Short mmCIF file of C-alpha atoms and ligand atoms in Angstrom, two decimals:
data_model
loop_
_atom_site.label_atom_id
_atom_site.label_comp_id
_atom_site.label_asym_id
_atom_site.label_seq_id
_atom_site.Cartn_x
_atom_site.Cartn_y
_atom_site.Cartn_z
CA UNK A 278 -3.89 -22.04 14.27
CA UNK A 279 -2.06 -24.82 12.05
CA UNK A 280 -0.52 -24.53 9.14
CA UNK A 281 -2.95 -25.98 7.14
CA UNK A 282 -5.89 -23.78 8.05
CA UNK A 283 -3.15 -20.86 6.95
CA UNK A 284 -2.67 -21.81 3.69
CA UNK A 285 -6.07 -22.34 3.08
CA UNK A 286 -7.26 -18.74 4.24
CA UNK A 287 -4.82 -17.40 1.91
CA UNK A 288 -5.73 -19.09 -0.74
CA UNK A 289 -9.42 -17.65 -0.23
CA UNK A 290 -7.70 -14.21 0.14
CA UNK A 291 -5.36 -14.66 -3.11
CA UNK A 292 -8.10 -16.45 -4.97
CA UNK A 293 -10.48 -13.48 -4.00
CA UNK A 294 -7.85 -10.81 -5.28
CA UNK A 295 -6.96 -13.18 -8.45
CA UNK A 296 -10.72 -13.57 -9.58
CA UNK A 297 -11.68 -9.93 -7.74
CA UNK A 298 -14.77 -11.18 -6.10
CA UNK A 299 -15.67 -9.90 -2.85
CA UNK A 300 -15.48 -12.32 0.28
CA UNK A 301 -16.62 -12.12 3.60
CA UNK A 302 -14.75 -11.37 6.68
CA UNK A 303 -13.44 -14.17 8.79
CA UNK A 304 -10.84 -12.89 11.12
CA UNK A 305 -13.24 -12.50 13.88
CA UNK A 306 -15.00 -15.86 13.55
CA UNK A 307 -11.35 -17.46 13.24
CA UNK A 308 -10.27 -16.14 15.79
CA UNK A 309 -6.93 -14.93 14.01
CA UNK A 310 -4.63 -12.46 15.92
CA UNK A 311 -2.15 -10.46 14.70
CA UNK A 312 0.44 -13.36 14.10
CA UNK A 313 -1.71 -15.52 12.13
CA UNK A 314 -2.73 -13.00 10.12
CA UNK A 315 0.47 -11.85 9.20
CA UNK A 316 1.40 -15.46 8.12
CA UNK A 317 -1.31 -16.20 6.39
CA UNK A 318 0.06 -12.51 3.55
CA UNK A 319 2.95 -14.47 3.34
CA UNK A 320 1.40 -17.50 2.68
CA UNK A 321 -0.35 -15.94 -0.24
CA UNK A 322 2.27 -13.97 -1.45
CA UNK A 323 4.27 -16.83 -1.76
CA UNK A 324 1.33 -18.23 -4.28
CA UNK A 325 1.76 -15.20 -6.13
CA UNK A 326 5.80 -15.53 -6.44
CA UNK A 327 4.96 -19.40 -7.31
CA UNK A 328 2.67 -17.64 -9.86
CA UNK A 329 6.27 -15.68 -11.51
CA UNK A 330 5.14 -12.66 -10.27
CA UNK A 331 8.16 -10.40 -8.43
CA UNK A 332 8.49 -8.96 -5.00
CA UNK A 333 9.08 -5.36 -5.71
CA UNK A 334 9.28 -3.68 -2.27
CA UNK A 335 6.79 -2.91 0.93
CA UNK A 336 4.27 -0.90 1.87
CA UNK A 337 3.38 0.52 5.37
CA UNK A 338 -0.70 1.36 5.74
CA UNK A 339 -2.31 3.23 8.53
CA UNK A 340 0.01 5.60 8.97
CA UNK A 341 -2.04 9.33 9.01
CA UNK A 342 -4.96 9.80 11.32
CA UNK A 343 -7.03 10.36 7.97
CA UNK A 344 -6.70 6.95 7.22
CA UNK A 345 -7.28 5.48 10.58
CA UNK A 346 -10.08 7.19 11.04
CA UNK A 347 -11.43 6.46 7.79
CA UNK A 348 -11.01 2.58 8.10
CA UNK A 349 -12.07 2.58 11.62
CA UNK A 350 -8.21 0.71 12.46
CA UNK A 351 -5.96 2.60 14.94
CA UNK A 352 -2.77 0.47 14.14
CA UNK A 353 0.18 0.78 12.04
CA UNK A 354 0.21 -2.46 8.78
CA UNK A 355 2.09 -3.69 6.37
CA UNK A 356 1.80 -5.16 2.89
CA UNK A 357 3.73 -6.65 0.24
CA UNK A 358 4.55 -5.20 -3.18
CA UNK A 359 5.07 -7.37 -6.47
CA UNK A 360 5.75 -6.41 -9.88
CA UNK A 361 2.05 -7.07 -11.00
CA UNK A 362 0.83 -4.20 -9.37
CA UNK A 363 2.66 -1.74 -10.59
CA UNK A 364 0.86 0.45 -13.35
CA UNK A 365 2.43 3.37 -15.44
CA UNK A 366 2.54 7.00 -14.46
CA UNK A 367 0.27 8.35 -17.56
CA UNK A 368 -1.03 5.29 -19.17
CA UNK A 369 -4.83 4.09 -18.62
CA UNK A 370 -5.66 1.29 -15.77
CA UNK A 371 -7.95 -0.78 -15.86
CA UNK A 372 -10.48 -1.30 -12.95
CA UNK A 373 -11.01 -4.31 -14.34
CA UNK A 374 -8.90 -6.93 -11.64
CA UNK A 375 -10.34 -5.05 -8.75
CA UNK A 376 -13.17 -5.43 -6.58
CA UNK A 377 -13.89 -1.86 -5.30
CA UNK A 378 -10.96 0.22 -6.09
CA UNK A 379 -9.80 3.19 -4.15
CA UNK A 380 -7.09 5.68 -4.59
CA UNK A 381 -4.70 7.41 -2.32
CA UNK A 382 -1.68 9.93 -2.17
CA UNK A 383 1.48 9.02 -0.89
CA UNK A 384 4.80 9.27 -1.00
CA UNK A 385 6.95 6.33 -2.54
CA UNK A 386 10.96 5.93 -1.41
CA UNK A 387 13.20 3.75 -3.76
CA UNK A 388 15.78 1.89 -2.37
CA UNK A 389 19.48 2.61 -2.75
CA UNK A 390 20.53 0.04 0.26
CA UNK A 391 19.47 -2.09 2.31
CA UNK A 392 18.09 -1.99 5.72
CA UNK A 393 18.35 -3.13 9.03
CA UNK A 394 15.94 -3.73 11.63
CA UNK A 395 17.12 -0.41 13.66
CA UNK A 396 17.55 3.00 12.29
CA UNK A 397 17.75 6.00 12.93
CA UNK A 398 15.84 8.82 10.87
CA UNK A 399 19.48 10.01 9.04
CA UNK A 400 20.44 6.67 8.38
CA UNK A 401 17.04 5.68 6.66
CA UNK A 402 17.77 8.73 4.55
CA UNK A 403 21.09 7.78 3.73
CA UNK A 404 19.68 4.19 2.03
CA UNK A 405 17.35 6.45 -0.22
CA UNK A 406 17.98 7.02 -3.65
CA UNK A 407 14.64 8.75 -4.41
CA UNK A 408 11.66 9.54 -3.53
CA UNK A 409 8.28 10.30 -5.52
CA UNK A 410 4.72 11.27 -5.59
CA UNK A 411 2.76 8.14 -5.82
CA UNK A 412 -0.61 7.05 -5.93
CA UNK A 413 -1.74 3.91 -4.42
CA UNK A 414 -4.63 1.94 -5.99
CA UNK A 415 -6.02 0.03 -2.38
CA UNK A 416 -8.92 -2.51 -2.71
CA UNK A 417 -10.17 -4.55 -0.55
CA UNK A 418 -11.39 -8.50 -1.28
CA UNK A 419 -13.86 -8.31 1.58
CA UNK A 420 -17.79 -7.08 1.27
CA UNK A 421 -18.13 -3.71 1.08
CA UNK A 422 -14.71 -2.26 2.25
CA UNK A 423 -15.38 -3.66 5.69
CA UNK A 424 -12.48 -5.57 7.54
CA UNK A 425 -10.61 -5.69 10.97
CA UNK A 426 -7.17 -5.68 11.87
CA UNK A 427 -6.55 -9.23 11.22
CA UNK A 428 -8.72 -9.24 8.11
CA UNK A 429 -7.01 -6.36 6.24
CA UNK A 430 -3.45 -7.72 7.68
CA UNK A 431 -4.07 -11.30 6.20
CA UNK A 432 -5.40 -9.53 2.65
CA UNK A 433 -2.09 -8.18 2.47
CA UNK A 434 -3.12 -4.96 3.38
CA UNK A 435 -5.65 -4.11 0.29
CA UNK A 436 -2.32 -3.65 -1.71
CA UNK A 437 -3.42 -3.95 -5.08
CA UNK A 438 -2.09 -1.01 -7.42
CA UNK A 439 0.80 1.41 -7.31
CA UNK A 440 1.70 4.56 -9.80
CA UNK A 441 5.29 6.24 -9.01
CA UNK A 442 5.44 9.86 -10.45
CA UNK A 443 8.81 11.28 -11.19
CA UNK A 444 11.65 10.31 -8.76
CA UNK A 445 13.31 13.55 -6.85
CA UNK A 446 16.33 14.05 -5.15
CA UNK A 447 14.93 12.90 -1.78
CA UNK A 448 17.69 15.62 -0.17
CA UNK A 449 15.58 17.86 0.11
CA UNK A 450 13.10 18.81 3.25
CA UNK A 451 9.99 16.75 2.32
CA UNK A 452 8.74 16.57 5.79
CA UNK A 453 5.38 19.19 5.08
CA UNK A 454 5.13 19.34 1.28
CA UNK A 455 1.53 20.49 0.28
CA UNK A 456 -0.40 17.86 -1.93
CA UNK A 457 -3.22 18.19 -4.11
CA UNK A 458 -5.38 14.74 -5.07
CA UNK A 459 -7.87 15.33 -7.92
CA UNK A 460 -10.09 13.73 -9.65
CA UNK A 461 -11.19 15.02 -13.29
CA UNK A 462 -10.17 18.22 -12.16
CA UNK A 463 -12.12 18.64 -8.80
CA UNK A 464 -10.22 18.76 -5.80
CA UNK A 465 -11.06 15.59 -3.55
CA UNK A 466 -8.28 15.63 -0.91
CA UNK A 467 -5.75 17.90 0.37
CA UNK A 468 -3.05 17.30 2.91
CA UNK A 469 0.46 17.42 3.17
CA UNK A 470 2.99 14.60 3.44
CA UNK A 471 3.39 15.86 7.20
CA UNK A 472 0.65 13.66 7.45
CA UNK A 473 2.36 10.58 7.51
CA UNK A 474 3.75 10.19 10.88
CA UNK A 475 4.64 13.64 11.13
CA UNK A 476 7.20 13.02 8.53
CA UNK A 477 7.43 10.09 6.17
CA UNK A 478 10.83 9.76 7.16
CA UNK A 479 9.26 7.83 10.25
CA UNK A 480 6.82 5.66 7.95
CA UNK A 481 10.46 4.40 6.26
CA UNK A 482 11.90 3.61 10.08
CA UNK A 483 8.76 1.48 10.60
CA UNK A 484 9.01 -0.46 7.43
CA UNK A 485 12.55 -1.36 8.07
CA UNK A 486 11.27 -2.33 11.38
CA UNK A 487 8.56 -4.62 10.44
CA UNK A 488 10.35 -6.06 7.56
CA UNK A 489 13.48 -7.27 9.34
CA UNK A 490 11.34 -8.44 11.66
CA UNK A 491 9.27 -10.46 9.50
CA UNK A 492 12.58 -11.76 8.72
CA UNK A 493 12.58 -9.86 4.92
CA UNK A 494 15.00 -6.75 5.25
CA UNK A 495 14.16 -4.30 3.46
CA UNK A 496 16.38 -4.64 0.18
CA UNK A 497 18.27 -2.28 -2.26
CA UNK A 498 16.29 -1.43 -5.32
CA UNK A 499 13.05 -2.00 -3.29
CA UNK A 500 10.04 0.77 -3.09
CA UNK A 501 8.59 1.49 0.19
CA UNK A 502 5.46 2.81 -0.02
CA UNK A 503 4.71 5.82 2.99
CA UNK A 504 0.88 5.19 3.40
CA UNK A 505 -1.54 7.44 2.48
CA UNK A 506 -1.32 11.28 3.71
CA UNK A 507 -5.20 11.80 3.32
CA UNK A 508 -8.52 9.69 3.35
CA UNK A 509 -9.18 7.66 -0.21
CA UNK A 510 -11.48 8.13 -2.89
CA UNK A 511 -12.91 5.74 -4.59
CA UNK A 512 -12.51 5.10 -8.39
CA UNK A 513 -15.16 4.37 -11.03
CA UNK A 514 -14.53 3.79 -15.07
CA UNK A 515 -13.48 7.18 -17.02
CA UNK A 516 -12.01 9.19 -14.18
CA UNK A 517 -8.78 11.01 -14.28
CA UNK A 518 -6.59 11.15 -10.96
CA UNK A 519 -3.83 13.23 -10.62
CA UNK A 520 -1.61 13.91 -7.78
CA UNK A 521 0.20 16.89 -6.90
CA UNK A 522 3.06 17.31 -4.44
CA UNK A 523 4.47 20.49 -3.73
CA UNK A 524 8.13 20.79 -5.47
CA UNK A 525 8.06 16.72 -5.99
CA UNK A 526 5.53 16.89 -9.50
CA UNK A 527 2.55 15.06 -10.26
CA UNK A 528 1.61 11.19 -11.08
CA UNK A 529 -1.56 10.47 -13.00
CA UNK A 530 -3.75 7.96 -14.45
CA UNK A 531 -6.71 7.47 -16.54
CA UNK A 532 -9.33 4.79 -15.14
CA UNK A 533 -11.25 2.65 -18.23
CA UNK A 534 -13.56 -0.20 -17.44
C1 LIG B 847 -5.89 -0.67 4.19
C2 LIG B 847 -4.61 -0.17 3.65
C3 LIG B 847 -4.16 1.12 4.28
C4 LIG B 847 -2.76 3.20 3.84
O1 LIG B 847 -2.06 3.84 3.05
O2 LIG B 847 -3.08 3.64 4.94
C5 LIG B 847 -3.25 1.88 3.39
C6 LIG B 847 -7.09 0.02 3.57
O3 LIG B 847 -7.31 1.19 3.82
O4 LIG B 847 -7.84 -0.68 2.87
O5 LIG B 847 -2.91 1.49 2.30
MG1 LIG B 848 -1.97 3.08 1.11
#
Protein backbone atom coordinates (compact mmCIF):
# COMPACT_ATOMS: atom_id res chain seq x y z
CA UNK A 1 0.00 0.00 0.00
CA UNK A 2 1.62 3.55 -0.87
CA UNK A 3 1.88 6.28 0.97
CA UNK A 4 -0.59 8.16 -0.57
CA UNK A 5 -3.51 5.78 -0.21
CA UNK A 6 -2.30 6.01 3.76
CA UNK A 7 -2.76 9.38 4.24
CA UNK A 8 -5.85 9.45 2.61
CA UNK A 9 -7.52 6.58 4.79
CA UNK A 10 -6.56 8.53 7.70
CA UNK A 11 -7.84 11.40 6.79
CA UNK A 12 -11.35 9.55 6.35
CA UNK A 13 -10.67 8.06 9.85
CA UNK A 14 -9.62 11.58 11.50
CA UNK A 15 -12.21 13.42 9.48
CA UNK A 16 -14.82 10.77 10.72
CA UNK A 17 -13.71 11.25 14.49
CA UNK A 18 -13.37 15.25 13.90
CA UNK A 19 -17.00 15.62 12.41
CA UNK A 20 -18.24 12.20 14.50
CA UNK A 21 -20.05 10.68 11.63
CA UNK A 22 -20.05 7.09 11.26
CA UNK A 23 -18.08 5.49 8.23
CA UNK A 24 -17.96 2.26 6.83
CA UNK A 25 -15.42 -0.37 7.19
CA UNK A 26 -12.70 -0.70 4.64
CA UNK A 27 -9.92 -2.76 6.01
CA UNK A 28 -11.18 -5.83 4.43
CA UNK A 29 -11.91 -4.42 0.98
CA UNK A 30 -8.32 -2.68 1.20
CA UNK A 31 -6.82 -5.26 1.91
CA UNK A 32 -4.82 -3.55 4.89
CA UNK A 33 -2.80 -5.83 7.28
CA UNK A 34 -1.60 -5.14 10.40
CA UNK A 35 1.31 -2.81 9.19
CA UNK A 36 -0.69 -0.57 7.14
CA UNK A 37 -3.03 -0.14 9.55
CA UNK A 38 -0.84 0.81 12.13
CA UNK A 39 0.63 3.54 9.80
CA UNK A 40 -2.18 4.82 8.65
CA UNK A 41 -3.03 5.95 13.30
CA UNK A 42 0.02 7.59 12.88
CA UNK A 43 -0.73 9.19 9.90
CA UNK A 44 -3.77 10.69 11.50
CA UNK A 45 -2.44 11.41 14.63
CA UNK A 46 0.05 13.36 13.12
CA UNK A 47 -3.06 15.58 11.58
CA UNK A 48 -4.21 15.92 14.95
CA UNK A 49 -0.63 17.18 16.41
CA UNK A 50 -0.59 19.49 13.08
CA UNK A 51 -4.03 20.45 14.50
CA UNK A 52 -1.98 21.77 18.18
CA UNK A 53 -3.40 19.12 19.88
CA UNK A 54 -0.70 17.14 22.41
CA UNK A 55 0.40 13.57 22.61
CA UNK A 56 -0.35 12.71 26.15
CA UNK A 57 0.58 9.01 26.51
CA UNK A 58 -0.71 5.37 25.07
CA UNK A 59 -3.19 3.13 25.44
CA UNK A 60 -3.15 -0.74 25.11
CA UNK A 61 -6.88 -2.28 24.04
CA UNK A 62 -7.85 -5.87 24.04
CA UNK A 63 -6.31 -6.83 26.85
CA UNK A 64 -9.18 -8.94 29.18
CA UNK A 65 -11.08 -11.77 27.61
CA UNK A 66 -14.28 -9.53 28.36
CA UNK A 67 -13.28 -7.30 25.85
CA UNK A 68 -12.18 -9.69 23.24
CA UNK A 69 -15.00 -11.44 23.40
CA UNK A 70 -17.14 -8.56 23.32
CA UNK A 71 -15.56 -7.02 20.09
CA UNK A 72 -15.24 -10.31 18.48
CA UNK A 73 -10.97 -9.41 18.17
CA UNK A 74 -8.63 -11.94 19.87
CA UNK A 75 -5.47 -9.63 19.63
CA UNK A 76 -3.68 -7.32 21.79
CA UNK A 77 -3.89 -3.04 20.14
CA UNK A 78 -2.73 -0.01 20.68
CA UNK A 79 -3.82 3.62 20.47
CA UNK A 80 -2.62 6.99 20.88
CA UNK A 81 -3.52 9.50 23.59
CA UNK A 82 -3.62 13.44 23.06
CA UNK A 83 -4.50 16.13 25.30
CA UNK A 84 -8.01 16.63 23.61
CA UNK A 85 -9.33 13.68 25.01
CA UNK A 86 -8.84 14.03 28.25
CA UNK A 87 -12.05 15.10 30.30
CA UNK A 88 -12.23 15.95 34.13
CA UNK A 89 -12.81 13.51 36.92
CA UNK A 90 -16.33 15.14 38.19
CA UNK A 91 -17.18 17.62 35.60
CA UNK A 92 -20.02 16.89 32.85
CA UNK A 93 -18.95 15.48 29.18
CA UNK A 94 -20.43 16.00 26.52
CA UNK A 95 -21.49 13.16 24.07
CA UNK A 96 -21.60 15.60 21.77
CA UNK A 97 -18.02 14.85 19.49
CA UNK A 98 -18.80 11.20 19.53
CA UNK A 99 -20.44 8.89 17.33
CA UNK A 100 -21.64 6.04 19.64
CA UNK A 101 -19.91 6.41 22.87
CA UNK A 102 -19.03 3.65 25.22
CA UNK A 103 -17.48 3.49 28.58
CA UNK A 104 -15.04 1.24 30.26
CA UNK A 105 -13.02 0.62 33.58
CA UNK A 106 -9.49 0.56 33.66
CA UNK A 107 -6.64 1.24 35.26
CA UNK A 108 -4.44 4.32 34.16
CA UNK A 109 -0.36 4.35 35.07
CA UNK A 110 1.41 7.83 34.91
CA UNK A 111 4.73 7.98 33.91
CA UNK A 112 7.69 8.76 36.16
CA UNK A 113 10.43 7.49 33.39
CA UNK A 114 10.82 6.43 30.46
CA UNK A 115 10.78 3.13 28.84
CA UNK A 116 12.52 0.81 26.87
CA UNK A 117 11.48 -1.70 24.51
CA UNK A 118 12.31 -4.70 27.13
CA UNK A 119 11.22 -4.92 30.66
CA UNK A 120 10.77 -6.77 33.08
CA UNK A 121 7.54 -6.62 35.39
CA UNK A 122 9.79 -4.80 38.50
CA UNK A 123 11.36 -2.54 36.27
CA UNK A 124 8.00 -1.31 34.61
CA UNK A 125 7.03 -0.67 38.22
CA UNK A 126 9.96 1.15 39.03
CA UNK A 127 9.12 3.94 35.98
CA UNK A 128 5.61 4.41 37.71
CA UNK A 129 4.77 7.28 39.59
CA UNK A 130 1.04 6.48 39.97
CA UNK A 131 -1.52 4.75 39.13
CA UNK A 132 -5.46 5.44 39.07
CA UNK A 133 -8.93 4.34 38.47
CA UNK A 134 -9.86 5.52 35.08
CA UNK A 135 -12.59 5.39 32.82
CA UNK A 136 -12.16 5.24 29.19
CA UNK A 137 -14.73 6.88 26.87
CA UNK A 138 -14.13 4.29 23.47
CA UNK A 139 -16.10 5.10 20.24
CA UNK A 140 -15.86 3.87 17.28
CA UNK A 141 -16.08 6.00 13.67
CA UNK A 142 -17.32 2.91 11.86
CA UNK A 143 -21.27 1.82 11.41
CA UNK A 144 -22.60 0.42 14.21
CA UNK A 145 -19.56 -0.54 16.44
CA UNK A 146 -18.52 -3.05 13.82
CA UNK A 147 -14.74 -3.22 12.76
CA UNK A 148 -11.82 -5.77 12.27
CA UNK A 149 -8.44 -5.84 13.37
CA UNK A 150 -7.11 -3.57 10.83
CA UNK A 151 -10.15 -1.31 10.97
CA UNK A 152 -10.11 -0.60 14.75
CA UNK A 153 -6.04 -0.51 14.56
CA UNK A 154 -6.11 2.24 11.76
CA UNK A 155 -9.06 4.27 13.91
CA UNK A 156 -6.57 4.51 16.46
CA UNK A 157 -8.08 2.08 18.48
CA UNK A 158 -11.67 3.87 19.20
CA UNK A 159 -9.55 6.10 21.62
CA UNK A 160 -11.65 8.95 22.05
CA UNK A 161 -12.14 9.96 25.88
CA UNK A 162 -10.22 9.40 29.07
CA UNK A 163 -11.20 10.36 32.95
CA UNK A 164 -8.20 9.66 35.58
CA UNK A 165 -9.62 9.35 39.19
CA UNK A 166 -7.29 10.06 42.01
CA UNK A 167 -3.62 8.96 41.53
CA UNK A 168 -2.38 6.20 44.32
CA UNK A 169 0.77 5.13 45.41
CA UNK A 170 1.05 2.40 42.73
CA UNK A 171 3.31 0.37 45.62
CA UNK A 172 0.89 -1.30 46.57
CA UNK A 173 -0.46 -4.98 45.32
CA UNK A 174 -2.97 -3.90 42.61
CA UNK A 175 -2.80 -7.11 40.78
CA UNK A 176 -6.79 -8.35 41.88
CA UNK A 177 -8.41 -5.15 43.19
CA UNK A 178 -12.29 -5.54 43.03
CA UNK A 179 -14.05 -2.84 40.76
CA UNK A 180 -17.44 -1.68 40.62
CA UNK A 181 -18.72 0.24 37.13
CA UNK A 182 -22.11 1.95 37.58
CA UNK A 183 -24.26 3.70 35.89
CA UNK A 184 -26.90 6.07 37.76
CA UNK A 185 -26.50 3.88 40.52
CA UNK A 186 -27.16 0.36 38.95
CA UNK A 187 -24.43 -1.91 38.82
CA UNK A 188 -23.47 -2.64 35.04
CA UNK A 189 -20.07 -4.38 35.31
CA UNK A 190 -18.01 -5.98 37.84
CA UNK A 191 -14.52 -7.37 37.58
CA UNK A 192 -11.34 -6.91 39.02
CA UNK A 193 -8.19 -5.38 37.56
CA UNK A 194 -6.85 -9.13 37.53
CA UNK A 195 -8.57 -8.94 34.46
CA UNK A 196 -6.16 -7.27 32.52
CA UNK A 197 -3.61 -9.75 31.63
CA UNK A 198 -3.70 -11.32 34.84
CA UNK A 199 -2.18 -8.24 36.23
CA UNK A 200 -1.98 -4.84 34.62
CA UNK A 201 1.49 -4.84 35.39
CA UNK A 202 1.75 -7.00 32.08
CA UNK A 203 -0.63 -4.55 30.01
CA UNK A 204 2.37 -1.76 30.99
CA UNK A 205 5.24 -4.44 29.62
CA UNK A 206 3.24 -4.60 26.36
CA UNK A 207 2.88 -0.92 25.87
CA UNK A 208 6.52 -0.35 26.34
CA UNK A 209 6.83 -3.07 23.88
CA UNK A 210 4.74 -1.80 21.15
CA UNK A 211 5.71 1.72 21.62
CA UNK A 212 9.48 1.36 21.27
CA UNK A 213 8.73 -0.59 18.62
CA UNK A 214 6.71 1.76 16.79
CA UNK A 215 9.74 3.70 17.30
CA UNK A 216 7.84 6.17 20.19
CA UNK A 217 9.22 5.01 23.70
CA UNK A 218 7.14 5.31 26.04
CA UNK A 219 8.04 8.78 27.75
CA UNK A 220 8.18 10.25 31.35
CA UNK A 221 5.08 12.14 32.29
CA UNK A 222 3.09 9.94 29.81
CA UNK A 223 -0.31 7.91 30.87
CA UNK A 224 -0.63 4.43 29.79
CA UNK A 225 -3.87 3.38 29.71
CA UNK A 226 -4.32 -0.73 30.95
CA UNK A 227 -7.40 -1.61 28.72
CA UNK A 228 -10.52 -2.30 29.96
CA UNK A 229 -10.98 -5.03 32.90
CA UNK A 230 -14.72 -5.73 31.89
CA UNK A 231 -17.07 -5.51 28.74
CA UNK A 232 -18.35 -1.64 27.94
CA UNK A 233 -21.48 0.01 28.30
CA UNK A 234 -22.68 2.25 26.26
CA UNK A 235 -23.49 5.93 27.16
CA UNK A 236 -26.59 8.00 26.34
CA UNK A 237 -27.30 11.92 27.46
CA UNK A 238 -28.03 12.33 31.42
CA UNK A 239 -26.28 9.27 32.78
CA UNK A 240 -23.96 9.23 35.67
CA UNK A 241 -20.87 6.72 35.56
CA UNK A 242 -18.88 6.07 38.34
CA UNK A 243 -16.10 3.76 38.87
CA UNK A 244 -15.02 2.04 41.84
CA UNK A 245 -11.72 0.31 42.54
CA UNK A 246 -11.11 -1.43 45.57
CA UNK A 247 -8.56 0.71 47.90
CA UNK A 248 -7.65 2.96 44.59
CA UNK A 249 -11.21 5.42 44.88
CA UNK A 250 -13.60 6.27 42.37
CA UNK A 251 -13.63 8.50 38.98
CA UNK A 252 -16.94 9.84 37.72
CA UNK A 253 -18.68 11.77 35.18
CA UNK A 254 -21.92 13.19 34.26
CA UNK A 255 -22.99 12.62 30.45
CA UNK A 256 -25.19 15.86 28.88
CA UNK A 257 -26.15 15.96 25.26
C1 LIG B 1 -11.47 -1.10 20.73
C2 LIG B 1 -10.66 -0.58 21.85
C3 LIG B 1 -10.41 -1.62 22.92
C4 LIG B 1 -9.91 -1.87 25.40
O1 LIG B 1 -9.75 -1.32 26.50
O2 LIG B 1 -9.93 -3.08 25.28
C5 LIG B 1 -10.13 -0.99 24.23
C6 LIG B 1 -12.96 -1.12 21.02
O3 LIG B 1 -13.40 -1.90 21.86
O4 LIG B 1 -13.67 -0.35 20.37
O5 LIG B 1 -10.11 0.21 24.40
MG1 LIG C 1 -10.15 0.73 26.54
Amino acid sequence: MNEQRIAALAEVVDSAAYHARAIAQFAEQEGIGETEAYAIQAASIARRLARGERRTGMKMGFTSRAKMVQMGVLDMIWGRLTDAMAETDGAPVSLRRFVHPRVEPELAFLLAKPLPAAVSLPEALDAVAAIAPALEIIDSRFDNFKFTLGDVVADNASSSGYVIGPWCDPRQDFANRGLLMSINGTARQVGSTAGILGHPLRSLVAAARLSAAAGEPLQAGWIVMAGGATAAEALLPGQHVMLEMQGLGRVEFNTVA
